[in-house]
Short mmCIF file of C-alpha atoms in Angstrom, two decimals:
data_model
loop_
_atom_site.label_atom_id
_atom_site.label_comp_id
_atom_site.label_asym_id
_atom_site.label_seq_id
_atom_site.Cartn_x
_atom_site.Cartn_y
_atom_site.Cartn_z
CA GLU O 284 -33.84 -45.66 -23.61
CA PRO O 285 -30.52 -44.41 -22.25
CA ALA O 286 -30.73 -43.88 -18.50
CA GLU O 287 -30.41 -40.27 -17.42
CA LYS O 288 -27.85 -41.25 -14.83
CA GLU O 289 -25.92 -44.35 -13.99
CA GLN O 290 -28.13 -46.91 -12.24
CA PRO O 291 -26.86 -48.65 -9.07
CA PRO O 292 -25.63 -52.21 -9.67
CA LYS O 293 -28.12 -55.05 -9.16
CA GLU O 294 -25.51 -57.74 -8.40
CA TRP O 295 -23.24 -57.30 -5.43
CA ASN O 296 -19.95 -58.82 -4.40
CA LYS O 297 -19.06 -56.51 -1.52
CA GLY O 298 -21.42 -55.06 1.03
CA VAL O 299 -20.95 -52.84 4.05
CA ILE O 300 -23.26 -52.15 6.99
CA ILE O 301 -23.33 -48.59 8.29
CA PRO O 302 -25.19 -47.99 11.58
CA VAL O 303 -27.30 -44.82 11.55
CA GLU O 304 -28.40 -44.49 15.16
CA GLY O 305 -29.69 -41.81 17.49
CA THR O 306 -30.81 -38.28 16.77
CA ILE O 307 -30.07 -36.91 13.31
CA LEU O 308 -27.69 -33.99 13.83
CA PRO O 309 -25.05 -32.41 11.55
CA MET O 310 -22.42 -34.71 13.16
CA LEU O 311 -24.33 -37.73 11.87
CA GLY O 312 -24.24 -36.21 8.37
CA SER O 313 -20.44 -35.87 8.55
CA TYR O 314 -20.09 -39.40 9.95
CA LEU O 315 -22.18 -40.82 7.12
CA ASP O 316 -20.13 -38.91 4.53
CA ARG O 317 -16.94 -40.49 5.93
CA LYS O 318 -18.44 -43.98 6.03
CA LEU O 319 -19.75 -43.72 2.45
CA GLN O 320 -16.36 -42.51 1.26
CA GLN O 321 -14.64 -45.47 2.98
CA ALA O 322 -17.18 -47.85 1.40
CA GLN O 323 -16.49 -46.40 -2.03
CA GLU O 324 -12.73 -46.75 -1.51
CA LEU O 325 -13.33 -50.41 -0.57
CA GLN O 326 -15.26 -50.74 -3.86
CA ALA O 327 -18.37 -51.86 -2.01
CA ASN O 328 -21.43 -51.98 -4.24
CA LEU O 329 -24.03 -52.74 -1.57
CA ILE O 330 -24.64 -50.31 1.31
CA VAL O 331 -26.90 -51.42 4.16
CA LEU O 332 -27.85 -48.55 6.45
CA LYS O 333 -28.95 -50.01 9.78
CA ILE O 334 -31.31 -47.27 10.87
CA ASP O 335 -32.57 -46.87 14.42
CA SER O 336 -33.50 -43.26 14.99
CA PRO O 337 -36.33 -41.03 16.21
CA GLY O 338 -35.38 -38.36 13.65
CA GLY O 339 -33.82 -34.95 14.20
CA SER O 340 -32.65 -31.96 12.18
CA LEU O 341 -34.72 -31.38 9.06
CA GLU O 342 -31.86 -29.73 7.20
CA THR O 343 -29.41 -32.59 7.88
CA THR O 344 -32.13 -35.14 7.07
CA LEU O 345 -32.74 -33.65 3.63
CA GLU O 346 -29.00 -33.36 2.86
CA ILE O 347 -28.50 -37.05 3.70
CA ALA O 348 -31.64 -38.10 1.81
CA GLU O 349 -30.63 -36.29 -1.38
CA LYS O 350 -27.14 -37.79 -1.23
CA LEU O 351 -28.55 -41.32 -0.86
CA ARG O 352 -31.17 -40.81 -3.57
CA ASP O 353 -28.48 -39.81 -6.08
CA LEU O 354 -25.86 -42.39 -5.06
CA SER O 355 -25.14 -44.43 -8.17
CA TRP O 356 -22.02 -46.50 -7.35
CA ALA O 357 -23.79 -48.82 -4.88
CA TYR O 358 -27.23 -50.26 -4.18
CA THR O 359 -28.65 -48.87 -0.94
CA VAL O 360 -30.82 -50.71 1.58
CA ALA O 361 -32.40 -49.19 4.68
CA TYR O 362 -32.62 -51.92 7.33
CA VAL O 363 -34.95 -50.92 10.18
CA PRO O 364 -34.83 -53.32 13.14
CA ARG O 365 -36.72 -51.05 15.57
CA GLU O 366 -37.72 -47.57 14.41
CA ALA O 367 -37.13 -45.04 11.64
CA LEU O 368 -39.34 -42.13 12.58
CA SER O 369 -39.55 -38.54 11.41
CA GLY O 370 -36.29 -37.64 9.60
CA ALA O 371 -35.11 -41.26 9.78
CA ALA O 372 -38.21 -42.29 7.78
CA ILE O 373 -37.33 -39.71 5.12
CA ILE O 374 -33.75 -41.07 4.93
CA SER O 375 -35.17 -44.60 4.55
CA LEU O 376 -37.36 -43.46 1.64
CA ALA O 377 -34.20 -42.29 -0.16
CA CYS O 378 -32.74 -45.83 -0.25
CA ASP O 379 -33.29 -48.29 -3.12
CA ASP O 380 -34.86 -50.90 -0.79
CA ILE O 381 -36.37 -50.77 2.68
CA VAL O 382 -36.41 -53.94 4.80
CA MET O 383 -37.88 -53.96 8.30
CA ASP O 384 -38.51 -56.11 11.30
CA PRO O 385 -42.25 -56.95 11.15
CA ASP O 386 -42.86 -54.84 14.29
CA ALA O 387 -40.46 -51.98 13.52
CA LYS O 388 -41.96 -48.53 13.00
CA LEU O 389 -41.67 -46.24 9.98
CA GLY O 390 -43.15 -42.79 9.43
CA ASP O 391 -44.53 -39.92 11.52
CA ALA O 392 -42.35 -37.30 9.81
CA GLY O 393 -44.41 -34.18 10.43
CA PRO O 394 -42.08 -31.17 10.79
CA VAL O 395 -42.18 -29.48 14.18
CA PHE O 396 -40.30 -26.57 15.64
CA ALA O 397 -39.96 -25.26 19.18
CA GLY O 398 -42.14 -22.28 20.04
CA ARG O 399 -41.08 -19.55 22.43
CA ASP O 400 -42.60 -21.50 25.29
CA ALA O 401 -40.33 -24.44 24.29
CA LEU O 402 -43.33 -26.58 23.38
CA PHE O 403 -43.25 -28.18 19.96
CA ARG O 404 -45.68 -26.73 17.46
CA HIS O 405 -46.41 -27.99 13.98
CA ALA O 406 -44.32 -26.15 11.43
CA PRO O 407 -45.82 -23.37 9.30
CA GLU O 408 -47.61 -24.21 6.06
CA LYS O 409 -44.72 -23.00 3.86
CA ILE O 410 -42.30 -25.52 5.40
CA ARG O 411 -44.91 -28.29 5.33
CA SER O 412 -45.78 -27.90 1.66
CA HIS O 413 -42.09 -27.70 0.66
CA LEU O 414 -41.32 -30.88 2.63
CA ALA O 415 -44.37 -32.67 1.21
CA ARG O 416 -43.06 -32.03 -2.29
CA GLN O 417 -39.59 -33.27 -1.36
CA VAL O 418 -40.78 -36.55 0.18
CA ARG O 419 -43.11 -37.16 -2.77
CA ASP O 420 -40.12 -36.77 -5.10
CA LEU O 421 -38.00 -39.14 -2.97
CA ALA O 422 -40.72 -41.79 -2.98
CA ALA O 423 -41.34 -41.46 -6.72
CA ALA O 424 -37.59 -41.73 -7.47
CA LYS O 425 -37.52 -45.13 -5.73
CA GLY O 426 -40.88 -46.44 -6.98
CA ARG O 427 -42.86 -45.97 -3.76
CA PRO O 428 -46.35 -44.45 -3.50
CA PRO O 429 -45.79 -40.67 -3.28
CA ALA O 430 -49.11 -40.07 -1.52
CA LEU O 431 -48.18 -42.38 1.38
CA ALA O 432 -44.83 -40.64 1.79
CA GLU O 433 -46.66 -37.31 1.77
CA ALA O 434 -49.07 -38.60 4.44
CA MET O 435 -46.03 -39.04 6.72
CA VAL O 436 -45.55 -35.25 6.71
CA ASP O 437 -49.11 -34.03 6.10
CA LEU O 438 -51.40 -34.33 9.11
CA ASN O 439 -54.61 -34.31 7.08
CA LEU O 440 -53.86 -36.13 3.84
CA VAL O 441 -56.14 -39.13 3.28
CA VAL O 442 -54.85 -41.85 0.93
CA TYR O 443 -57.06 -44.44 -0.77
CA ARG O 444 -56.37 -47.92 -2.06
CA VAL O 445 -57.42 -47.69 -5.70
CA THR O 446 -57.73 -50.33 -8.40
CA HIS O 447 -57.43 -49.73 -12.13
CA GLN O 448 -60.57 -51.21 -13.67
CA GLU O 449 -58.87 -52.34 -16.89
CA THR O 450 -55.48 -53.57 -15.69
CA GLY O 451 -56.27 -54.54 -12.09
CA GLU O 452 -53.24 -52.55 -10.91
CA ILE O 453 -53.45 -51.50 -7.26
CA ARG O 454 -52.11 -48.14 -6.17
CA PHE O 455 -52.34 -45.85 -3.18
CA MET O 456 -53.47 -42.37 -4.17
CA SER O 457 -54.88 -39.19 -2.69
CA GLN O 458 -58.08 -37.67 -4.06
CA ALA O 459 -56.02 -34.98 -5.82
CA GLU O 460 -53.93 -37.67 -7.56
CA ILE O 461 -57.04 -39.57 -8.65
CA ASP O 462 -58.59 -36.36 -10.00
CA SER O 463 -55.48 -35.46 -11.98
CA ALA O 464 -54.94 -38.98 -13.41
CA ASP O 465 -55.18 -39.54 -17.15
CA LYS O 466 -58.60 -41.20 -16.90
CA PRO O 467 -59.78 -40.70 -13.33
CA GLU O 468 -62.95 -42.71 -13.94
CA LEU O 469 -60.86 -45.88 -14.48
CA TRP O 470 -59.45 -45.77 -10.93
CA GLU O 471 -61.95 -47.41 -8.59
CA LYS O 472 -61.60 -45.92 -5.13
CA GLY O 473 -61.45 -48.43 -2.29
CA PRO O 474 -61.27 -47.77 1.43
CA PRO O 475 -58.94 -45.12 2.84
CA VAL O 476 -55.67 -46.32 4.33
CA LEU O 477 -56.45 -46.28 8.06
CA GLU O 478 -53.04 -44.89 9.02
CA SER O 479 -53.51 -41.85 6.74
CA ARG O 480 -56.66 -40.58 8.44
CA GLU O 481 -57.10 -36.88 9.16
CA GLY O 482 -55.28 -35.59 12.20
CA SER O 483 -52.44 -38.13 12.19
CA PHE O 484 -49.09 -38.46 10.49
CA LEU O 485 -48.81 -41.84 8.74
CA GLU O 486 -46.87 -44.39 10.81
CA VAL O 487 -46.80 -48.12 10.02
CA ASN O 488 -45.07 -51.27 11.19
CA GLY O 489 -42.91 -53.42 8.93
CA THR O 490 -45.66 -55.85 7.95
CA ARG O 491 -48.01 -53.02 7.02
CA ALA O 492 -45.25 -51.10 5.20
CA VAL O 493 -44.81 -54.07 2.85
CA GLU O 494 -48.60 -54.27 2.25
CA LEU O 495 -48.61 -50.57 1.38
CA GLN O 496 -45.65 -50.89 -1.06
CA LEU O 497 -43.49 -48.63 1.12
CA ALA O 498 -41.08 -51.40 2.19
CA ASN O 499 -39.76 -54.31 0.13
CA ALA O 500 -39.66 -57.06 2.75
CA THR O 501 -39.75 -57.93 6.42
CA VAL O 502 -36.76 -59.74 7.97
CA GLU O 503 -36.35 -61.37 11.37
CA ASN O 504 -32.76 -60.27 11.96
CA GLU O 505 -29.61 -58.82 10.42
#
């Protein structure tokens, strides 16, 4: 089958590390654009984004994430030594691989906006459902469980560990995904993923992220 678009290279001879630190603001988007352009001019084919961020602007986050998802001239790795929360988690999901310190944190990407009283409120349903669709697409594009990505932005989504009764394949799916599967009766529903319980945005450490197929590996250092 011809690939729809050029796939990033799997063997690398030149890598660059780009720190992505602090709050995600439009300036960070411009900085990342410059750094990626420099990396391309250097003919780098491995990009390691060293992400340590509590998140930030939703608009900038999605612009960066889409750019990384579609980047085809290099293989992208999100390296999370400490935390990639909120928008930073979404940016991590857009990379080909995610590697984390065992105790680093990933997730909790529920959209919030400041109310008139300057307290943060959860964003309206329209924004939430749009974002849920976008993070599902990001996760699916990189082979990660879409339901777990969605649980990062949906306060009440419960995700189950399910096993295919014929193949033994293990997946993480929401009830809606199980119901809409080809043969729902073949997916045996196990326990819910604790971190996806109602009333909380999914947040996991590095060790757990690997167990849940969200991250590829844990590493002790750079």
